[in-house]
Coordinates of C-alpha atoms in Angstrom, one line a residue:
M1 CA -128.8 32.0 -115.3
N2 CA -128.1 31.7 -111.5
A3 CA -131.6 30.7 -110.8
T4 CA -131.5 28.0 -113.3
L5 CA -128.3 26.6 -111.8
R6 CA -129.8 26.7 -108.4
R7 CA -132.8 24.7 -109.5
L8 CA -130.5 22.2 -111.3
S9 CA -128.4 21.8 -108.2
T10 CA -131.5 21.2 -106.1
V11 CA -132.7 18.6 -108.4
V12 CA -129.3 16.8 -108.4
L13 CA -129.1 17.1 -104.6
V14 CA -132.6 15.5 -104.2
M15 CA -131.6 12.7 -106.6
F16 CA -128.4 12.0 -104.6
L17 CA -130.4 11.9 -101.4
A18 CA -133.0 9.6 -102.9
L19 CA -130.2 7.3 -104.0
M20 CA -128.6 7.3 -100.6
V21 CA -131.9 6.6 -98.8
S22 CA -132.9 3.9 -101.2
T23 CA -129.4 2.2 -101.0
S24 CA -129.5 2.5 -97.2
W25 CA -133.0 1.0 -97.0
I26 CA -132.0 -1.9 -99.2
Q27 CA -128.8 -2.7 -97.4
F28 CA -130.0 -2.2 -93.8
V29 CA -133.7 -2.2 -93.5
A30 CA -134.8 -4.7 -96.2
A31 CA -131.6 -6.8 -96.2
G32 CA -133.0 -9.5 -94.0
E33 CA -136.2 -9.9 -96.0
L34 CA -134.4 -10.0 -99.3
N35 CA -131.8 -12.5 -98.1
D36 CA -134.5 -14.8 -96.9
H37 CA -136.6 -14.5 -100.0
P38 CA -137.2 -17.9 -101.6
R39 CA -136.1 -16.7 -105.1
N40 CA -132.9 -15.3 -103.8
V41 CA -130.6 -18.1 -105.1
R42 CA -127.5 -16.2 -104.1
G43 CA -128.5 -16.6 -100.4
I44 CA -129.0 -20.4 -100.9
Y45 CA -125.6 -20.8 -102.7
S46 CA -124.0 -18.7 -99.9
A47 CA -125.5 -20.8 -97.2
L48 CA -124.6 -24.1 -98.8
A49 CA -121.0 -23.0 -99.4
R50 CA -120.7 -22.4 -95.7
D51 CA -119.4 -24.9 -93.1
R52 CA -122.6 -25.0 -91.0
G53 CA -122.1 -26.0 -87.4
P54 CA -123.2 -29.5 -86.2
I55 CA -126.4 -30.3 -84.3
V56 CA -125.6 -32.7 -81.5
V57 CA -127.4 -34.6 -78.9
S58 CA -126.7 -34.5 -75.2
G59 CA -123.3 -36.1 -74.8
G60 CA -121.8 -34.8 -78.0
E61 CA -122.8 -37.2 -80.8
A62 CA -123.5 -35.2 -84.0
I63 CA -126.9 -35.8 -85.8
A64 CA -126.3 -33.2 -88.5
T65 CA -123.0 -32.1 -90.0
S66 CA -121.6 -30.3 -93.1
V67 CA -119.3 -32.6 -95.2
P68 CA -117.0 -31.1 -97.8
V69 CA -117.9 -32.0 -101.4
D70 CA -116.5 -31.2 -104.8
D71 CA -119.2 -29.2 -106.4
N72 CA -120.4 -25.6 -106.6
F73 CA -121.9 -25.8 -103.1
K74 CA -118.7 -26.9 -101.3
Y75 CA -120.6 -28.6 -98.4
Q76 CA -123.2 -31.3 -98.2
R77 CA -125.5 -31.3 -95.2
T78 CA -125.6 -34.8 -93.8
Y79 CA -127.8 -36.3 -91.1
S80 CA -126.6 -39.2 -88.9
E81 CA -123.6 -39.8 -91.3
G82 CA -126.1 -40.5 -94.2
D83 CA -127.7 -43.5 -92.3
A84 CA -131.4 -43.1 -93.4
G85 CA -132.7 -45.2 -90.5
A86 CA -130.8 -43.3 -87.8
A87 CA -131.6 -40.0 -89.4
S88 CA -135.3 -40.8 -89.3
V89 CA -135.1 -41.1 -85.5
F90 CA -134.0 -37.5 -85.1
A91 CA -135.7 -35.9 -88.1
P92 CA -138.4 -34.1 -85.9
V93 CA -135.4 -32.4 -84.1
T94 CA -133.0 -31.7 -86.9
G95 CA -135.5 -30.9 -89.7
Y96 CA -133.6 -30.4 -93.0
F97 CA -131.8 -27.8 -95.1
A98 CA -132.8 -28.1 -98.7
I99 CA -131.4 -26.5 -101.9
N100 CA -134.8 -25.1 -102.8
G101 CA -134.7 -22.8 -99.8
T102 CA -137.0 -25.0 -97.5
V103 CA -135.5 -25.2 -94.0
T104 CA -137.2 -26.8 -91.1
G105 CA -136.6 -27.9 -87.6
M106 CA -133.5 -26.9 -85.7
E107 CA -131.9 -26.2 -89.1
R108 CA -134.4 -23.3 -89.4
Y109 CA -134.9 -22.1 -85.9
A110 CA -131.2 -22.3 -84.8
N111 CA -130.0 -21.1 -88.2
S112 CA -128.3 -17.9 -86.9
Y113 CA -126.0 -20.1 -84.7
L114 CA -125.4 -22.9 -87.3
A115 CA -124.6 -20.4 -89.9
G116 CA -122.3 -18.4 -87.6
E117 CA -124.4 -15.2 -88.1
D118 CA -125.8 -14.7 -84.6
D119 CA -125.0 -11.3 -83.0
S120 CA -123.4 -13.2 -80.1
L121 CA -120.7 -14.3 -82.6
W122 CA -119.6 -10.9 -83.6
L123 CA -116.0 -11.4 -82.5
D124 CA -115.6 -14.5 -84.6
R125 CA -117.1 -12.7 -87.6
L126 CA -114.7 -9.8 -87.1
Q127 CA -111.7 -12.1 -86.9
N128 CA -112.8 -13.9 -90.1
L129 CA -113.1 -10.5 -91.8
I130 CA -109.6 -9.4 -90.8
T131 CA -107.9 -12.8 -91.5
G132 CA -109.9 -13.7 -94.5
E133 CA -110.6 -17.1 -93.1
E134 CA -113.7 -19.0 -94.0
A135 CA -116.6 -18.4 -91.6
Q136 CA -117.6 -21.5 -89.6
G137 CA -120.9 -22.1 -87.9
S138 CA -121.4 -22.8 -84.2
S139 CA -122.3 -26.2 -82.8
V140 CA -125.8 -26.5 -81.2
E141 CA -126.1 -29.0 -78.4
T142 CA -129.7 -30.2 -77.9
T143 CA -131.3 -31.5 -74.7
I144 CA -132.2 -34.7 -76.5
D145 CA -130.9 -37.8 -74.7
Q146 CA -129.8 -40.3 -77.3
D147 CA -130.8 -43.4 -75.2
V148 CA -134.2 -41.9 -74.3
Q149 CA -134.9 -40.9 -77.9
K150 CA -134.0 -44.3 -79.1
A151 CA -136.1 -46.0 -76.5
A152 CA -139.1 -43.9 -77.4
W153 CA -138.6 -44.7 -81.1
D154 CA -138.3 -48.4 -80.5
A155 CA -141.2 -48.5 -78.2
L156 CA -143.5 -46.8 -80.6
G157 CA -142.8 -49.4 -83.1
D158 CA -145.0 -49.4 -86.2
N159 CA -147.7 -47.2 -84.6
I160 CA -148.6 -43.8 -86.0
G161 CA -148.1 -41.2 -83.2
A162 CA -145.7 -39.5 -81.1
A163 CA -143.8 -39.5 -77.7
V164 CA -142.4 -36.6 -75.7
A165 CA -140.2 -36.8 -72.6
L166 CA -139.4 -33.9 -70.3
D167 CA -137.3 -33.3 -67.3
P168 CA -140.0 -31.8 -65.1
K169 CA -137.4 -29.9 -62.9
T170 CA -135.8 -28.0 -65.8
G171 CA -138.2 -28.2 -68.9
A172 CA -135.5 -29.9 -71.0
I173 CA -136.9 -32.1 -73.8
L174 CA -135.2 -35.5 -73.4
A175 CA -137.0 -37.2 -76.3
M176 CA -139.2 -36.0 -79.1
V177 CA -140.3 -38.8 -81.5
S178 CA -142.8 -38.6 -84.4
K179 CA -144.0 -41.5 -86.5
P180 CA -144.0 -42.0 -89.4
S181 CA -140.8 -40.1 -90.0
Y182 CA -138.6 -39.5 -93.0
D183 CA -135.0 -39.4 -94.1
P184 CA -133.8 -35.8 -94.1
N185 CA -130.7 -36.7 -96.2
A186 CA -133.1 -37.2 -99.3
L187 CA -134.1 -33.6 -99.0
A188 CA -130.6 -32.2 -98.6
V189 CA -129.1 -33.4 -101.9
H190 CA -127.8 -30.9 -104.4
D191 CA -130.2 -31.7 -107.1
A192 CA -133.2 -29.4 -107.1
T193 CA -135.3 -31.8 -109.2
E194 CA -134.6 -34.7 -106.9
V195 CA -135.4 -32.6 -103.8
K196 CA -138.7 -31.4 -105.3
E197 CA -139.8 -35.0 -106.1
A198 CA -138.8 -36.2 -102.6
S199 CA -140.7 -33.4 -101.0
E200 CA -143.9 -33.8 -103.0
A201 CA -143.8 -37.5 -102.3
L202 CA -143.6 -36.9 -98.5
I203 CA -146.3 -34.2 -98.5
N204 CA -148.7 -36.6 -100.3
D205 CA -147.8 -39.6 -98.1
K206 CA -150.6 -39.4 -95.5
P207 CA -150.6 -42.7 -93.7
Q208 CA -153.7 -44.8 -93.5
V209 CA -155.3 -45.1 -90.1
N210 CA -158.0 -47.3 -88.5
S211 CA -161.5 -46.0 -89.1
I212 CA -165.0 -46.4 -87.9
G213 CA -167.1 -48.4 -90.3
G214 CA -164.3 -49.8 -92.2
E215 CA -163.9 -46.9 -94.6
E216 CA -160.5 -45.9 -95.9
R217 CA -159.3 -43.0 -93.8
F218 CA -156.0 -41.2 -93.8
S219 CA -154.2 -39.1 -91.2
P220 CA -154.3 -35.4 -91.7
Y221 CA -150.6 -35.3 -90.9
G222 CA -147.8 -36.4 -93.2
P223 CA -144.3 -37.7 -92.2
T224 CA -142.7 -34.2 -92.2
I225 CA -145.1 -32.9 -89.6
N226 CA -143.7 -33.1 -86.1
R227 CA -146.6 -34.8 -84.4
A228 CA -145.1 -34.1 -80.9
I229 CA -145.5 -30.3 -81.1
N230 CA -147.5 -29.5 -84.3
A231 CA -150.3 -32.1 -84.4
T232 CA -153.4 -31.7 -82.2
Y233 CA -155.7 -34.4 -81.0
P234 CA -158.6 -34.8 -78.5
P235 CA -156.7 -35.7 -75.3
G236 CA -159.5 -38.0 -73.9
S237 CA -159.2 -39.0 -70.3
T238 CA -155.7 -37.6 -69.8
F239 CA -157.5 -34.3 -69.6
K240 CA -159.2 -35.4 -66.4
L241 CA -156.0 -34.4 -64.7
L242 CA -156.8 -30.7 -65.6
T243 CA -160.5 -31.1 -64.6
A244 CA -159.5 -32.5 -61.3
A245 CA -156.8 -29.8 -60.8
A246 CA -159.6 -27.1 -61.4
A247 CA -162.0 -28.8 -59.0
I248 CA -159.3 -29.1 -56.3
E249 CA -157.9 -25.6 -56.8
Y250 CA -161.2 -23.7 -57.2
E251 CA -163.8 -25.9 -55.5
G252 CA -161.9 -27.1 -52.5
I253 CA -162.5 -30.8 -53.4
T254 CA -160.0 -33.5 -52.2
P255 CA -159.2 -36.9 -53.5
D256 CA -161.5 -38.3 -50.7
T257 CA -164.5 -36.1 -51.6
S258 CA -167.4 -38.1 -53.0
I259 CA -168.6 -37.0 -56.3
P260 CA -171.4 -38.3 -58.7
A261 CA -170.6 -41.5 -60.5
E262 CA -173.8 -42.3 -62.4
V263 CA -174.1 -44.9 -65.2
T264 CA -175.0 -42.1 -67.7
Y265 CA -174.8 -38.3 -67.6
Q266 CA -177.2 -36.0 -69.3
L267 CA -175.3 -33.0 -70.7
P268 CA -176.7 -29.6 -69.5
G269 CA -179.3 -28.1 -71.7
T270 CA -180.0 -31.3 -73.6
T271 CA -182.8 -33.9 -73.6
G272 CA -183.0 -37.4 -74.9
D273 CA -180.4 -39.9 -75.8
G274 CA -178.5 -37.5 -78.0
G275 CA -177.3 -35.6 -75.0
R276 CA -176.7 -38.7 -72.8
V277 CA -173.1 -39.8 -72.3
Q278 CA -172.1 -43.1 -70.8
N279 CA -169.0 -44.6 -69.3
Y280 CA -166.5 -46.4 -71.4
G281 CA -167.9 -49.7 -72.5
G282 CA -171.2 -48.9 -70.6
Q283 CA -169.5 -49.8 -67.3
V284 CA -171.0 -49.1 -64.0
C285 CA -168.6 -47.0 -61.9
S286 CA -170.4 -47.3 -58.6
D287 CA -173.5 -49.1 -57.3
T288 CA -174.4 -46.2 -55.2
G289 CA -174.1 -43.5 -57.9
E290 CA -171.1 -41.8 -56.2
M291 CA -167.6 -42.4 -55.3
P292 CA -164.5 -40.6 -54.0
L293 CA -162.6 -38.5 -56.6
K294 CA -159.5 -40.7 -56.3
D295 CA -161.4 -43.8 -57.3
A296 CA -163.2 -42.0 -60.2
M297 CA -159.7 -41.1 -61.4
R298 CA -158.3 -44.6 -60.8
I299 CA -160.9 -46.3 -63.0
S300 CA -161.4 -43.2 -65.3
C301 CA -165.1 -42.8 -64.7
N302 CA -166.4 -40.5 -67.5
T303 CA -169.7 -39.4 -65.8
S304 CA -167.8 -38.3 -62.7
F305 CA -165.6 -35.9 -64.6
L306 CA -168.5 -34.6 -66.8
A307 CA -170.4 -33.6 -63.6
L308 CA -167.1 -32.3 -62.1
A309 CA -166.4 -30.0 -65.1
N310 CA -170.0 -28.8 -64.9
E311 CA -169.5 -27.9 -61.3
V312 CA -166.3 -26.1 -61.9
G313 CA -168.0 -24.2 -64.7
K314 CA -166.8 -22.4 -67.8
D315 CA -164.8 -19.7 -66.1
G316 CA -162.8 -22.2 -63.9
M317 CA -162.2 -24.7 -66.7
Q318 CA -161.1 -22.0 -69.2
Q319 CA -159.0 -20.3 -66.5
M320 CA -157.0 -23.5 -65.8
F321 CA -156.5 -24.3 -69.5
Q322 CA -155.1 -20.7 -69.8
D323 CA -153.1 -20.9 -66.7
F324 CA -151.2 -23.9 -68.2
G325 CA -150.4 -21.7 -71.2
F326 CA -152.1 -24.0 -73.7
T327 CA -153.6 -21.1 -75.7
E328 CA -150.0 -19.8 -76.4
S329 CA -147.3 -21.0 -78.7
I330 CA -143.8 -21.7 -77.2
D331 CA -140.5 -21.4 -79.2
I332 CA -138.5 -24.4 -78.1
P333 CA -136.9 -22.9 -80.5
M334 CA -139.4 -24.5 -83.0
S335 CA -142.9 -22.9 -82.7
T336 CA -145.4 -25.3 -81.1
S337 CA -149.1 -25.4 -82.0
V338 CA -151.6 -24.0 -79.6
G339 CA -154.4 -26.0 -78.0
A340 CA -158.1 -25.5 -78.5
Y341 CA -160.7 -25.3 -75.7
P342 CA -164.4 -24.3 -75.9
G343 CA -164.7 -20.4 -76.2
L344 CA -160.9 -19.9 -76.3
S345 CA -160.1 -20.5 -80.0
D346 CA -161.4 -20.0 -83.5
T347 CA -161.9 -23.7 -83.9
A348 CA -163.9 -24.1 -80.6
T349 CA -166.4 -21.3 -80.4
D350 CA -169.2 -23.2 -78.5
D351 CA -168.7 -22.7 -74.9
S352 CA -172.1 -23.8 -73.8
A353 CA -172.5 -25.7 -70.6
A354 CA -172.8 -28.9 -72.5
R355 CA -169.5 -28.4 -74.3
I356 CA -167.7 -27.4 -71.0
A357 CA -169.1 -30.5 -69.3
L358 CA -168.0 -32.7 -72.3
S359 CA -164.5 -31.2 -72.1
G360 CA -164.2 -32.6 -68.5
M361 CA -163.5 -36.1 -70.0
G362 CA -161.2 -34.7 -72.7
Q363 CA -163.8 -34.8 -75.6
G364 CA -165.8 -32.3 -77.7
D365 CA -164.0 -29.4 -79.2
L366 CA -160.9 -29.9 -77.2
R367 CA -157.5 -30.4 -78.9
M368 CA -154.0 -30.7 -77.5
T369 CA -150.5 -31.6 -78.7
P370 CA -148.5 -34.4 -77.1
L371 CA -146.1 -31.8 -75.7
Q372 CA -149.0 -30.0 -73.9
V373 CA -150.2 -33.4 -72.4
A374 CA -146.6 -34.1 -71.2
M375 CA -146.6 -30.6 -69.7
M376 CA -149.6 -31.5 -67.6
S377 CA -147.7 -34.4 -66.0
A378 CA -144.6 -32.1 -65.7
A379 CA -146.4 -29.5 -63.7
I380 CA -147.8 -32.1 -61.3
A381 CA -144.4 -33.7 -60.9
N382 CA -142.8 -30.3 -60.1
D383 CA -145.1 -29.2 -57.3
G384 CA -147.3 -27.0 -59.5
D385 CA -144.6 -25.2 -61.2
L386 CA -144.4 -25.7 -65.0
M387 CA -141.0 -25.2 -66.4
E388 CA -140.6 -23.8 -69.9
P389 CA -139.8 -26.6 -72.4
Y390 CA -136.6 -26.1 -74.4
L391 CA -134.5 -28.0 -76.8
I392 CA -131.1 -26.1 -77.0
Q393 CA -128.8 -26.9 -74.1
S394 CA -125.9 -24.8 -75.2
V395 CA -124.1 -23.2 -78.1
R396 CA -120.4 -23.4 -78.9
D397 CA -118.3 -21.5 -81.5
S398 CA -115.9 -23.1 -83.9
D399 CA -113.3 -23.2 -81.2
L400 CA -115.7 -25.0 -78.8
E401 CA -115.9 -21.8 -76.7
L402 CA -119.3 -21.5 -74.9
V403 CA -121.4 -18.9 -76.6
S404 CA -124.7 -19.4 -74.7
Q405 CA -126.4 -21.9 -72.3
T406 CA -130.0 -22.2 -71.5
K407 CA -131.0 -21.4 -68.1
P408 CA -134.2 -23.2 -66.9
S409 CA -137.1 -20.9 -66.2
R410 CA -140.5 -21.2 -64.8
Y411 CA -143.2 -20.9 -67.6
K412 CA -146.5 -21.1 -65.5
S413 CA -147.8 -22.0 -62.1
P414 CA -151.3 -23.4 -62.8
F415 CA -151.9 -24.7 -59.3
S416 CA -150.5 -25.0 -55.8
S417 CA -148.2 -27.7 -54.4
S418 CA -150.9 -29.2 -52.4
T419 CA -153.0 -29.6 -55.5
A420 CA -150.0 -31.2 -57.1
D421 CA -149.7 -33.6 -54.2
A422 CA -153.3 -34.7 -54.5
L423 CA -153.1 -35.2 -58.3
T424 CA -149.9 -37.3 -57.7
E425 CA -151.6 -39.4 -55.1
M426 CA -154.5 -40.1 -57.6
M427 CA -152.1 -40.8 -60.5
V428 CA -150.1 -43.3 -58.5
G429 CA -153.4 -45.1 -57.8
V430 CA -154.1 -45.2 -61.5
V431 CA -150.8 -47.1 -62.2
N432 CA -150.8 -49.3 -59.0
D433 CA -154.4 -50.6 -59.2
G434 CA -156.3 -48.8 -62.0
S435 CA -156.5 -48.3 -65.7
G436 CA -152.8 -47.7 -66.2
T437 CA -151.1 -50.8 -64.7
G438 CA -149.3 -51.4 -67.9
A439 CA -146.9 -48.5 -66.9
Q440 CA -145.6 -50.2 -63.8
I441 CA -141.8 -50.4 -63.4
S442 CA -140.2 -52.8 -61.0
G443 CA -138.9 -51.0 -58.0
V444 CA -140.1 -47.6 -59.1
E445 CA -143.4 -45.9 -58.1
V446 CA -145.0 -44.4 -61.3
A447 CA -147.7 -41.8 -61.5
G448 CA -149.9 -41.8 -64.7
K449 CA -153.1 -41.4 -66.5
T450 CA -154.7 -43.2 -69.4
G451 CA -156.7 -41.7 -72.3
T452 CA -158.9 -43.1 -75.0
A453 CA -160.3 -40.4 -77.1
E454 CA -163.1 -40.8 -79.7
D455 CA -162.0 -39.1 -83.0
D456 CA -164.8 -39.9 -85.4
P457 CA -164.8 -40.8 -88.2
R458 CA -161.5 -42.4 -87.4
S459 CA -160.9 -44.9 -84.6
P460 CA -160.1 -43.8 -81.1
T461 CA -156.7 -42.0 -80.4
L462 CA -154.9 -43.6 -77.4
W463 CA -153.0 -41.8 -74.8
F464 CA -150.8 -42.2 -71.7
T465 CA -149.1 -39.5 -69.7
S466 CA -146.9 -40.1 -66.6
F467 CA -143.9 -39.3 -64.5
A468 CA -141.5 -41.2 -62.4
P469 CA -140.2 -41.8 -59.8
A470 CA -143.4 -40.4 -58.2
D471 CA -141.6 -39.2 -55.0
D472 CA -138.7 -37.6 -56.8
P473 CA -139.5 -37.2 -60.6
E474 CA -136.8 -37.3 -63.2
V475 CA -139.0 -37.6 -66.3
A476 CA -142.5 -36.8 -67.5
V477 CA -143.8 -38.4 -70.5
A478 CA -146.8 -38.4 -73.0
V479 CA -147.5 -41.0 -75.6
V480 CA -150.2 -40.7 -78.3
L481 CA -151.1 -43.5 -80.8
E482 CA -153.1 -41.8 -83.6
N483 CA -156.4 -43.6 -84.3
E484 CA -154.8 -46.9 -83.2
G485 CA -157.8 -47.9 -80.9
Q486 CA -160.6 -50.4 -81.8
S487 CA -163.0 -49.5 -78.9
T488 CA -162.2 -52.7 -77.1
D489 CA -160.6 -53.3 -73.7
E490 CA -157.5 -54.6 -75.5
S491 CA -156.9 -51.4 -77.4
T492 CA -157.3 -48.6 -74.9
G493 CA -154.7 -46.1 -73.8
G494 CA -154.0 -48.1 -70.7
A495 CA -153.5 -51.4 -72.7
L496 CA -151.4 -50.1 -75.6
A497 CA -149.9 -46.6 -74.7
S498 CA -148.9 -47.2 -71.1
P499 CA -146.3 -49.9 -71.8
I500 CA -144.7 -47.6 -74.4
A501 CA -144.5 -44.8 -71.7
A502 CA -143.0 -47.3 -69.2
Q503 CA -140.1 -48.1 -71.6
I504 CA -139.3 -44.4 -72.1
M505 CA -139.4 -43.7 -68.3
Q506 CA -137.2 -46.7 -67.7
A507 CA -134.6 -45.4 -70.2
A508 CA -134.6 -42.0 -68.6
I509 CA -134.4 -43.0 -64.9
S510 CA -131.7 -45.6 -65.5
K511 CA -129.2 -43.0 -66.7

């Protein structure tokens, strides 16, 4: 009898232990995963019933707030006070908080602050627990400058594309615009059916773009994709800045060094016309077949940079791309897309000499985001030190007490200050008397670089990247116009994208 009782007691004890372990696992280990599960409607109800903190731009104007409503959710997330036009300007920053569990942008990546759940807010949470007061989220102040953001939005006009503006000395993102955009208010309503219909409509709304041969072509990116950080394009001649940086840093070349400048360039390892590349529009860069690097940069001579990339070689070109951090994602706090370079990504495995040479002019298997192109200019503007881009300036609790503040930090140092000085000299020449004169600003010296990237079967994608003032930079910019080129002198990056960049820089330096 005693043996039977002992066995029964052991079984009961094991069952109690199993119950305790499983309960502890669910409540502590798996709690986060279960709370975030899309089918956990309680989590959605709880989140929508909470007074989420506002998202504000630099200076204090709220671009996302929670407004009390008389329904089961208690609060309605509202963007730019419900103004669809104004909300669209900031949609790439705010993202949206939807009833179906979809959360994007700052709403997602700063959620712990906005919901008042971050570990740094433990004292507030304890006070709420003791007093029984309703929990309130913290306000998140972004680095976005309202005037610079609006200037970028207006300057892009009806173009498909994006614009990014950085403070090169800190890494703060002053503007981040993506077009076409959307109204996040339409995705934040408390009607699940309405949200689903609006979401599906946006997903399927791929804008039509210019194409080669007149065929109907559509962008691979819809309105909800943040083109500034999550769309990648061939960078075209803006990449000549990186090619030149590698040549100066690794090969000892200077802006005055003569380099090849032929009418055409035969890609290494190829024969015949299929491997022959010419300059834009078939232009002749130099009657002598060579010219100083600074002049090749000024007029954006393709054949010169093909030869230069081949001279630097695979190791040097890949090293410079990696030294910028372009093969890594950055949390700003949204996660940015990585770039692609021959031999450094799954989408660009061919790192033959021909592909490396072609990358010298920003073509081939090369892909970059607008943020990354802006980072090239920012590194040059900051003497070779690339500051880590960031979007959150500070966080304040419901009593407006400071919870956290971002301290600028160096991200990478891809080249020396002397290389940065040489690149600045050449970029100033591009704007003063080269392919980027459209970026000139009265009374301000501007450094910049144009780009016109072939993107078959769609029409060329146009670029401009720059910083100003050149002697004491306050802003670095990248502008991309997706498939807006027509392969004519009137529709190059210098002609169409540089004036847009000028308006953005003007807004930033006039603050």
